[in-house]
mmCIF file of C-alpha atoms in Angstrom:
data_model
loop_
_atom_site.group_PDB
_atom_site.id
_atom_site.type_symbol
_atom_site.label_atom_id
_atom_site.label_comp_id
_atom_site.label_asym_id
_atom_site.label_seq_id
_atom_site.Cartn_x
_atom_site.Cartn_y
_atom_site.Cartn_z
ATOM 1 C CA MET A 151 101.941 116.934 119.184
ATOM 2 C CA ALA A 152 101.916 116.148 122.728
ATOM 3 C CA MET A 153 104.964 114.781 124.217
ATOM 4 C CA LEU A 154 105.228 112.716 127.580
ATOM 5 C CA LEU A 155 108.887 112.304 129.451
ATOM 6 C CA LEU A 156 109.280 109.626 131.690
ATOM 7 C CA PRO A 157 112.218 107.702 133.305
ATOM 8 C CA ALA A 158 113.590 105.262 130.780
ATOM 9 C CA ALA A 159 113.139 101.263 131.297
ATOM 10 C CA VAL A 160 113.235 98.679 128.351
ATOM 11 C CA GLY A 161 112.162 95.094 128.517
ATOM 12 C CA LEU A 162 111.038 92.870 131.680
ATOM 13 C CA VAL A 163 113.991 92.439 133.436
ATOM 14 C CA GLN A 164 114.952 89.508 135.942
ATOM 15 C CA ALA A 165 118.046 89.032 138.076
ATOM 16 C CA ALA A 166 120.278 85.914 137.057
ATOM 17 C CA ASN A 167 120.395 83.043 139.341
ATOM 18 C CA ASN A 168 123.316 82.829 141.286
ATOM 19 C CA GLN A 169 126.026 81.121 139.017
ATOM 20 C CA ALA A 170 128.673 80.075 141.634
ATOM 21 C CA THR A 171 130.454 76.245 140.983
ATOM 22 C CA ARG A 172 133.000 76.269 143.496
ATOM 23 C CA VAL A 173 131.887 76.767 146.876
ATOM 24 C CA ALA A 174 134.210 76.942 149.991
ATOM 25 C CA GLY A 175 133.094 74.911 153.317
ATOM 26 C CA GLY A 176 130.236 73.033 151.849
ATOM 27 C CA ALA A 177 128.143 75.881 151.920
ATOM 28 C CA THR A 178 125.106 75.763 149.635
ATOM 29 C CA VAL A 179 124.629 78.389 147.449
ATOM 30 C CA GLY A 180 121.081 79.152 146.320
ATOM 31 C CA ASP A 181 119.183 81.362 143.774
ATOM 32 C CA SER A 182 119.748 85.294 144.102
ATOM 33 C CA ASN A 183 116.755 87.396 144.871
ATOM 34 C CA VAL A 184 114.476 87.556 142.104
ATOM 35 C CA PHE A 185 113.406 91.352 140.888
ATOM 36 C CA THR A 186 111.250 92.614 138.248
ATOM 37 C CA VAL A 187 111.064 95.929 136.186
ATOM 38 C CA GLU A 188 107.860 96.699 135.182
ATOM 39 C CA VAL A 189 108.007 98.634 131.825
ATOM 40 C CA VAL A 190 105.232 100.889 131.157
ATOM 41 C CA THR A 191 103.659 102.389 128.069
ATOM 42 C CA PRO A 192 101.487 105.009 129.312
ATOM 43 C CA GLY A 193 97.993 105.644 127.185
ATOM 44 C CA LEU A 194 98.901 109.227 126.187
ATOM 45 C CA VAL A 195 96.126 111.166 124.503
ATOM 46 C CA LYS A 196 95.512 114.583 122.884
ATOM 47 C CA GLU A 197 92.011 116.030 122.453
ATOM 48 C CA ILE A 198 90.545 119.352 121.220
ATOM 49 C CA ARG A 199 87.193 120.421 122.872
ATOM 50 C CA ASP A 200 85.346 123.414 122.917
ATOM 51 C CA THR A 201 84.709 125.103 126.304
ATOM 52 C CA SER A 202 81.368 123.281 127.022
ATOM 53 C CA GLY A 203 83.425 120.098 126.714
ATOM 54 C CA ASN A 204 82.455 118.896 123.090
ATOM 55 C CA ILE A 205 84.802 116.778 121.552
ATOM 56 C CA LEU A 206 85.635 118.463 117.973
ATOM 57 C CA ASN A 207 86.104 115.746 115.574
ATOM 58 C CA GLY A 208 86.908 118.061 112.219
ATOM 59 C CA GLY A 209 84.184 120.687 111.308
ATOM 60 C CA ASN A 210 84.846 124.265 111.206
ATOM 61 C CA VAL A 211 85.665 126.303 114.245
ATOM 62 C CA VAL A 212 84.687 130.228 114.225
ATOM 63 C CA ALA A 213 87.956 132.303 114.102
ATOM 64 C CA GLY A 214 88.103 134.035 117.762
ATOM 65 C CA SER A 215 86.530 130.976 119.352
ATOM 66 C CA ASP A 216 88.017 129.694 122.778
ATOM 67 C CA VAL A 217 88.729 125.759 122.569
ATOM 68 C CA TYR A 218 90.640 123.580 124.978
ATOM 69 C CA PHE A 219 93.684 121.220 124.190
ATOM 70 C CA VAL A 220 93.091 118.234 126.544
ATOM 71 C CA ILE A 221 95.952 115.852 127.301
ATOM 72 C CA TYR A 222 95.565 113.014 129.572
ATOM 73 C CA LEU A 223 97.675 110.193 130.749
ATOM 74 C CA ASP A 224 96.034 106.644 132.041
ATOM 75 C CA ASN A 225 98.220 104.481 134.485
ATOM 76 C CA THR A 226 97.197 101.096 133.607
ATOM 77 C CA THR A 227 100.001 99.394 135.432
ATOM 78 C CA ALA A 228 100.378 98.069 139.164
ATOM 79 C CA LEU A 229 102.942 100.743 140.136
ATOM 80 C CA ALA A 230 102.972 104.867 140.210
ATOM 81 C CA LEU A 231 104.553 106.982 137.373
ATOM 82 C CA ASP A 232 106.931 108.920 139.020
ATOM 83 C CA ASP A 233 108.629 112.377 137.574
ATOM 84 C CA VAL A 234 106.165 112.467 134.667
ATOM 85 C CA ARG A 235 106.803 115.653 132.421
ATOM 86 C CA VAL A 236 104.663 117.123 129.407
ATOM 87 C CA ARG A 237 105.661 119.094 126.579
ATOM 88 C CA ASP A 238 102.873 120.219 124.403
ATOM 89 C CA PHE A 239 103.307 122.434 121.122
ATOM 90 C CA VAL A 240 100.244 124.425 119.625
ATOM 91 C CA ASP A 241 100.496 125.546 116.554
ATOM 92 C CA PRO A 242 100.893 129.280 116.657
ATOM 93 C CA THR A 243 99.963 129.740 113.040
ATOM 94 C CA GLN A 244 96.391 128.329 113.930
ATOM 95 C CA PHE A 245 95.968 128.991 117.677
ATOM 96 C CA THR A 246 96.867 131.512 120.289
ATOM 97 C CA ILE A 247 97.030 130.218 124.035
ATOM 98 C CA VAL A 248 94.798 132.376 125.911
ATOM 99 C CA ASN A 249 96.345 135.314 128.402
ATOM 100 C CA PRO A 250 98.367 132.821 131.430
ATOM 101 C CA LEU A 251 96.670 135.385 133.564
ATOM 102 C CA ASP A 252 93.345 133.804 132.855
ATOM 103 C CA PRO A 253 92.562 131.364 135.478
ATOM 104 C CA ALA A 254 91.285 128.819 132.787
ATOM 105 C CA THR A 255 94.402 129.119 130.734
ATOM 106 C CA PHE A 256 96.267 126.107 132.361
ATOM 107 C CA GLN A 257 94.253 123.483 134.770
ATOM 108 C CA ILE A 258 94.949 120.247 136.217
ATOM 109 C CA LEU A 259 92.174 117.583 136.472
ATOM 110 C CA GLY A 260 91.816 117.279 140.397
ATOM 111 C CA THR A 261 94.571 119.282 142.724
ATOM 112 C CA VAL A 262 97.821 119.639 142.704
ATOM 113 C CA ALA A 263 98.057 117.157 145.992
ATOM 114 C CA THR A 264 95.567 114.607 144.474
ATOM 115 C CA PRO A 265 95.949 115.143 140.517
ATOM 116 C CA GLY A 266 93.218 112.950 138.526
ATOM 117 C CA LEU A 267 91.081 110.686 139.046
ATOM 118 C CA GLN A 268 90.493 106.644 139.217
ATOM 119 C CA MET A 269 88.392 105.998 136.172
ATOM 120 C CA ASN A 270 85.050 103.573 136.719
ATOM 121 C CA ALA A 271 82.132 102.957 134.657
ATOM 122 C CA ALA A 272 80.609 106.336 136.262
ATOM 123 C CA ASN A 273 83.379 109.034 135.775
ATOM 124 C CA ALA A 274 84.152 107.223 132.325
ATOM 125 C CA ALA A 275 80.635 108.183 131.020
ATOM 126 C CA GLN A 276 81.308 111.619 132.518
ATOM 127 C CA TRP A 277 84.481 112.051 130.933
ATOM 128 C CA LEU A 278 82.989 111.152 127.633
ATOM 129 C CA GLN A 279 79.765 113.029 128.097
ATOM 130 C CA ASN A 280 79.524 116.238 125.657
ATOM 131 C CA GLY A 281 78.601 119.095 127.552
ATOM 132 C CA THR A 282 75.238 118.349 128.851
ATOM 133 C CA GLY A 283 73.685 117.725 132.411
ATOM 134 C CA ALA A 284 75.347 118.099 135.580
ATOM 135 C CA GLY A 285 77.741 115.449 135.294
ATOM 136 C CA SER A 286 79.226 116.842 132.457
ATOM 137 C CA TRP A 287 83.275 116.686 131.489
ATOM 138 C CA ASN A 288 83.395 120.325 131.872
ATOM 139 C CA ALA A 289 81.809 120.016 135.444
ATOM 140 C CA LEU A 290 84.711 117.755 136.664
ATOM 141 C CA THR A 291 87.131 119.281 138.971
ATOM 142 C CA TRP A 292 89.754 121.631 137.132
ATOM 143 C CA ASN A 293 92.077 123.494 138.880
ATOM 144 C CA THR A 294 94.180 126.365 137.945
ATOM 145 C CA LEU A 295 97.938 126.058 138.211
ATOM 146 C CA THR A 296 100.052 128.811 138.789
ATOM 147 C CA PRO A 297 102.676 129.552 135.961
ATOM 148 C CA ALA A 298 106.599 129.765 136.377
ATOM 149 C CA GLN A 299 106.509 129.505 140.270
ATOM 150 C CA GLY A 300 110.081 127.649 140.247
ATOM 151 C CA ASP A 301 109.833 125.755 143.015
ATOM 152 C CA ASP A 302 106.489 124.476 142.720
ATOM 153 C CA GLN A 303 106.619 120.384 141.624
ATOM 154 C CA LEU A 304 103.804 121.107 139.352
ATOM 155 C CA ASP A 305 105.293 124.100 137.859
ATOM 156 C CA TRP A 306 104.193 124.761 134.342
ATOM 157 C CA ASN A 307 105.407 127.709 131.859
ATOM 158 C CA LEU A 308 104.369 128.980 128.474
ATOM 159 C CA THR A 309 106.468 130.078 125.398
ATOM 160 C CA THR A 310 105.991 132.543 122.884
ATOM 161 C CA ALA A 311 105.890 129.859 120.282
ATOM 162 C CA ASN A 312 102.905 128.336 122.160
ATOM 163 C CA GLU A 313 104.848 125.379 123.894
ATOM 164 C CA ALA A 314 103.526 124.518 126.928
ATOM 165 C CA THR A 315 105.305 122.850 129.873
ATOM 166 C CA LEU A 316 104.666 120.946 132.942
ATOM 167 C CA GLY A 317 107.275 119.800 135.142
ATOM 168 C CA ALA A 318 110.587 122.179 135.063
ATOM 169 C CA PRO A 319 113.472 120.040 134.316
ATOM 170 C CA ASN A 320 114.919 121.022 137.708
ATOM 171 C CA ASN A 321 112.037 120.050 139.780
ATOM 172 C CA LEU A 322 110.235 116.903 140.690
ATOM 173 C CA ALA A 323 107.447 116.675 138.349
ATOM 174 C CA LEU A 324 103.808 114.792 138.204
ATOM 175 C CA THR A 325 103.385 111.698 140.057
ATOM 176 C CA VAL A 326 100.651 109.247 138.149
ATOM 177 C CA PRO A 327 99.154 107.165 141.172
ATOM 178 C CA LYS A 328 98.657 102.982 140.605
ATOM 179 C CA SER A 329 94.828 102.328 139.605
ATOM 180 C CA SER A 330 92.998 100.717 142.474
ATOM 181 C CA ALA A 331 90.781 98.946 140.230
ATOM 182 C CA PRO A 332 90.953 94.959 140.041
ATOM 183 C CA ASP A 333 91.406 95.544 135.865
ATOM 184 C CA PRO A 334 93.622 98.464 135.490
ATOM 185 C CA LEU A 335 93.565 98.142 131.869
ATOM 186 C CA ALA A 336 90.008 98.868 131.823
ATOM 187 C CA GLU A 337 89.661 101.329 134.612
ATOM 188 C CA PRO A 338 93.267 102.892 134.887
ATOM 189 C CA TYR A 339 94.210 105.951 136.998
ATOM 190 C CA ARG A 340 93.849 109.048 134.729
ATOM 191 C CA VAL A 341 95.445 112.519 135.141
ATOM 192 C CA ALA A 342 94.919 115.356 132.462
ATOM 193 C CA ILE A 343 95.783 118.628 131.732
ATOM 194 C CA ARG A 344 93.865 121.269 129.653
ATOM 195 C CA ILE A 345 95.031 124.291 128.082
ATOM 196 C CA LYS A 346 92.810 126.980 126.786
ATOM 197 C CA ALA A 347 93.524 128.372 123.256
ATOM 198 C CA ARG A 348 91.863 130.863 120.694
ATOM 199 C CA VAL A 349 91.188 129.951 117.188
ATOM 200 C CA ASN A 350 92.997 132.525 114.959
#
């Protein structure tokens, strides 16, 4: 189960027009400024892949094998998403999250300064490609995050119950840039993390 925590917003909201009916001195009252609150329902996806990048859709995985739990979020809006936090629970009866000191345990796509990537036809194919060739998913730029750094805006932590979190409650968390594509629904901006776990 992956949970995405975002600032709450409901509905498409516009300011009401000025409703005054009695104006002194003959002044003209026009409409108030109109503003829009854009509600976002980000596309949050959780996958499981082998360490080569192949998506595992059923079948058996040998005990002791390492896998990646991948969580990615697509921003299909015209606005950046600020203060995004992610919490994920990996069933400890089935999986053990690999030693946090392992550089591949918890990684973000891109860098802390520039997380994620702008999706287009080329890197959409790269994302889906299953572990073959120079353009494979596993060859994307995955960078290690340091756990429990306190003042790191992309702070992550891991509990003994296999719960991984990105973005501490008292810190700023992830910002997902807006898509630069003419059609953000077709080519969103994508951020992703991956968590390495071992099959029990």
